[in-house]
Amino acid sequence: MTSTIRPPFTMETALAKVQAAEDAWNTRDPERVVLAYSKDSEWRNRTEFLHGRAAIRAFLTRKWAKELDYRLKKELWGFRDNRIAVRFEYEWHDDAGHWYRSYGNELWEFDLDGLMRRRYASINDAPIDEQERRIR
């Protein structure tokens, strides 16, 4: 599998890569999202370290079972060659109806086919009231 958006990135292609990631994650479909990552992709997500598509798929399935009505917004922070840095925020609620806004930064590295081979994410959660939501 390959991606149509491949490194080295330009401003235009980096912005398109970030938007494609946002669009895919907002589907909350692990089967679709996992296709953007190389088969041997490495992740750090908070305190979890994942390796490979099967682990990523399982992680995303757990994530979206817990983080209900998840909505994400990503913003390009910088890029160079085969790397992109983004900041993001997303909103979700748990099964008790408590809302959160999660903030973070990600560092992405891509292979020559445009698949993400490394993703390092640092994320913090802040409780919010439902009326404070700004991502819909």
mmCIF file of C-alpha atoms in Angstrom:
data_model
loop_
_atom_site.group_PDB
_atom_site.id
_atom_site.type_symbol
_atom_site.label_atom_id
_atom_site.label_comp_id
_atom_site.label_asym_id
_atom_site.label_seq_id
_atom_site.Cartn_x
_atom_site.Cartn_y
_atom_site.Cartn_z
ATOM 1 C CA MET A 1 0.000 0.000 0.000
ATOM 2 C CA THR A 2 1.118 3.549 -0.666
ATOM 3 C CA SER A 3 -0.197 7.035 -0.106
ATOM 4 C CA THR A 4 -0.692 9.597 -2.833
ATOM 5 C CA ILE A 5 0.933 12.221 -0.568
ATOM 6 C CA ARG A 6 4.612 11.310 -0.253
ATOM 7 C CA PRO A 7 7.755 12.961 1.027
ATOM 8 C CA PRO A 8 9.623 15.150 0.623
ATOM 9 C CA PHE A 9 6.841 17.449 1.784
ATOM 10 C CA THR A 10 6.057 20.958 0.590
ATOM 11 C CA MET A 11 3.765 23.354 2.424
ATOM 12 C CA GLU A 12 0.909 22.219 0.195
ATOM 13 C CA THR A 13 1.499 18.490 0.656
ATOM 14 C CA ALA A 14 2.189 18.779 4.401
ATOM 15 C CA LEU A 15 -1.116 20.621 4.866
ATOM 16 C CA ALA A 16 -2.882 17.979 2.759
ATOM 17 C CA LYS A 17 -1.305 15.156 4.808
ATOM 18 C CA VAL A 18 -2.480 16.737 8.071
ATOM 19 C CA GLN A 19 -6.003 17.245 6.709
ATOM 20 C CA ALA A 20 -6.134 13.661 5.432
ATOM 21 C CA ALA A 21 -5.142 12.417 8.891
ATOM 22 C CA GLU A 22 -7.788 14.586 10.568
ATOM 23 C CA ASP A 23 -10.454 13.380 8.154
ATOM 24 C CA ALA A 24 -9.533 9.724 8.633
ATOM 25 C CA TRP A 25 -9.399 9.894 12.443
ATOM 26 C CA ASN A 26 -12.788 11.635 12.551
ATOM 27 C CA THR A 27 -14.344 8.574 10.905
ATOM 28 C CA ARG A 28 -13.449 6.632 14.089
ATOM 29 C CA ASP A 29 -12.914 3.613 11.825
ATOM 30 C CA PRO A 30 -9.801 1.685 12.922
ATOM 31 C CA GLU A 31 -9.786 -0.299 9.660
ATOM 32 C CA ARG A 32 -9.547 2.898 7.605
ATOM 33 C CA VAL A 33 -7.161 4.771 9.894
ATOM 34 C CA VAL A 34 -4.630 1.943 10.198
ATOM 35 C CA LEU A 35 -4.029 1.977 6.431
ATOM 36 C CA ALA A 36 -2.120 5.275 6.762
ATOM 37 C CA TYR A 37 0.597 3.529 8.792
ATOM 38 C CA SER A 38 3.362 1.239 7.591
ATOM 39 C CA LYS A 39 2.997 -2.436 8.493
ATOM 40 C CA ASP A 40 5.827 -2.062 11.029
ATOM 41 C CA SER A 41 4.844 1.412 12.266
ATOM 42 C CA GLU A 42 6.051 2.416 15.746
ATOM 43 C CA TRP A 43 3.937 4.532 18.065
ATOM 44 C CA ARG A 44 4.195 6.154 21.440
ATOM 45 C CA ASN A 45 0.795 7.352 22.554
ATOM 46 C CA ARG A 46 0.828 8.740 26.083
ATOM 47 C CA THR A 47 2.345 5.825 28.029
ATOM 48 C CA GLU A 48 1.652 3.115 25.456
ATOM 49 C CA PHE A 49 4.236 1.850 22.987
ATOM 50 C CA LEU A 50 2.804 0.098 19.949
ATOM 51 C CA HIS A 51 4.383 -1.728 17.038
ATOM 52 C CA GLY A 52 2.617 -2.735 13.828
ATOM 53 C CA ARG A 53 -0.826 -2.341 12.336
ATOM 54 C CA ALA A 54 -2.486 -5.030 14.447
ATOM 55 C CA ALA A 55 -1.450 -3.267 17.670
ATOM 56 C CA ILE A 56 -2.540 0.105 16.265
ATOM 57 C CA ARG A 57 -5.909 -1.309 15.183
ATOM 58 C CA ALA A 58 -6.489 -2.802 18.661
ATOM 59 C CA PHE A 59 -5.475 0.482 20.299
ATOM 60 C CA LEU A 60 -7.860 2.531 18.136
ATOM 61 C CA THR A 61 -10.713 0.089 18.779
ATOM 62 C CA ARG A 62 -10.194 0.470 22.568
ATOM 63 C CA LYS A 63 -9.765 4.234 22.267
ATOM 64 C CA TRP A 64 -13.017 4.870 20.443
ATOM 65 C CA ALA A 65 -14.956 2.477 22.664
ATOM 66 C CA LYS A 66 -13.949 4.732 25.599
ATOM 67 C CA GLU A 67 -13.770 8.174 23.940
ATOM 68 C CA LEU A 68 -17.336 8.577 22.716
ATOM 69 C CA ASP A 69 -18.452 11.151 20.120
ATOM 70 C CA TYR A 70 -14.773 11.859 19.438
ATOM 71 C CA ARG A 71 -14.092 14.912 17.232
ATOM 72 C CA LEU A 72 -10.566 15.997 16.296
ATOM 73 C CA LYS A 73 -8.882 19.096 14.869
ATOM 74 C CA LYS A 74 -5.222 18.966 13.739
ATOM 75 C CA GLU A 75 -2.946 21.875 12.823
ATOM 76 C CA LEU A 76 0.364 21.750 10.969
ATOM 77 C CA TRP A 77 3.140 22.983 13.229
ATOM 78 C CA GLY A 78 6.139 22.331 10.980
ATOM 79 C CA PHE A 79 7.621 19.972 8.394
ATOM 80 C CA ARG A 80 10.919 18.928 6.840
ATOM 81 C CA ASP A 81 11.735 16.258 4.264
ATOM 82 C CA ASN A 82 9.810 13.175 5.503
ATOM 83 C CA ARG A 83 8.696 14.568 8.871
ATOM 84 C CA ILE A 84 5.690 16.546 10.048
ATOM 85 C CA ALA A 85 4.892 18.046 13.454
ATOM 86 C CA VAL A 86 1.282 18.767 14.414
ATOM 87 C CA ARG A 87 -0.635 20.160 17.350
ATOM 88 C CA PHE A 88 -4.122 18.910 17.933
ATOM 89 C CA GLU A 89 -7.105 18.964 20.193
ATOM 90 C CA TYR A 90 -10.055 16.656 20.351
ATOM 91 C CA GLU A 91 -13.231 16.442 22.388
ATOM 92 C CA TRP A 92 -15.005 13.379 23.654
ATOM 93 C CA HIS A 93 -17.095 12.098 26.534
ATOM 94 C CA ASP A 94 -16.977 8.966 28.607
ATOM 95 C CA ASP A 95 -19.879 6.575 29.192
ATOM 96 C CA ALA A 96 -20.936 8.615 32.248
ATOM 97 C CA GLY A 97 -21.374 11.722 30.055
ATOM 98 C CA HIS A 98 -18.310 13.629 31.321
ATOM 99 C CA TRP A 99 -16.747 15.731 28.550
ATOM 100 C CA TYR A 100 -13.031 16.272 27.937
ATOM 101 C CA ARG A 101 -10.818 18.245 25.618
ATOM 102 C CA SER A 102 -7.528 16.513 24.938
ATOM 103 C CA TYR A 103 -4.572 18.595 23.768
ATOM 104 C CA GLY A 104 -1.348 17.370 22.308
ATOM 105 C CA ASN A 105 1.528 17.332 19.900
ATOM 106 C CA GLU A 106 2.584 14.647 17.470
ATOM 107 C CA LEU A 107 5.790 14.006 15.586
ATOM 108 C CA TRP A 108 5.374 11.978 12.405
ATOM 109 C CA GLU A 109 7.955 10.271 10.204
ATOM 110 C CA PHE A 110 7.022 8.775 6.823
ATOM 111 C CA ASP A 111 8.516 6.122 4.583
ATOM 112 C CA LEU A 112 9.077 6.682 0.859
ATOM 113 C CA ASP A 113 5.556 5.384 0.087
ATOM 114 C CA GLY A 114 4.018 8.113 2.260
ATOM 115 C CA LEU A 115 2.990 5.738 5.065
ATOM 116 C CA MET A 116 3.676 6.821 8.621
ATOM 117 C CA ARG A 117 6.406 4.685 10.110
ATOM 118 C CA ARG A 118 6.717 6.559 13.404
ATOM 119 C CA ARG A 119 4.217 8.505 15.490
ATOM 120 C CA TYR A 120 5.066 10.014 18.855
ATOM 121 C CA ALA A 121 2.179 11.665 20.696
ATOM 122 C CA SER A 122 2.081 13.615 23.945
ATOM 123 C CA ILE A 123 -1.456 14.255 25.179
ATOM 124 C CA ASN A 124 -3.150 15.906 28.164
ATOM 125 C CA ASP A 125 -6.860 15.776 29.043
ATOM 126 C CA ALA A 126 -8.868 18.657 30.492
ATOM 127 C CA PRO A 127 -12.413 18.196 31.792
ATOM 128 C CA ILE A 128 -14.912 20.560 30.139
ATOM 129 C CA ASP A 129 -18.627 21.200 30.360
ATOM 130 C CA GLU A 130 -20.609 20.067 27.333
ATOM 131 C CA GLN A 131 -21.532 23.677 26.520
ATOM 132 C CA GLU A 132 -17.788 24.508 26.283
ATOM 133 C CA ARG A 133 -17.341 22.230 23.268
ATOM 134 C CA ARG A 134 -15.923 23.954 20.215
ATOM 135 C CA ILE A 135 -15.294 21.036 17.833
ATOM 136 C CA ARG A 136 -18.458 19.650 16.292
#
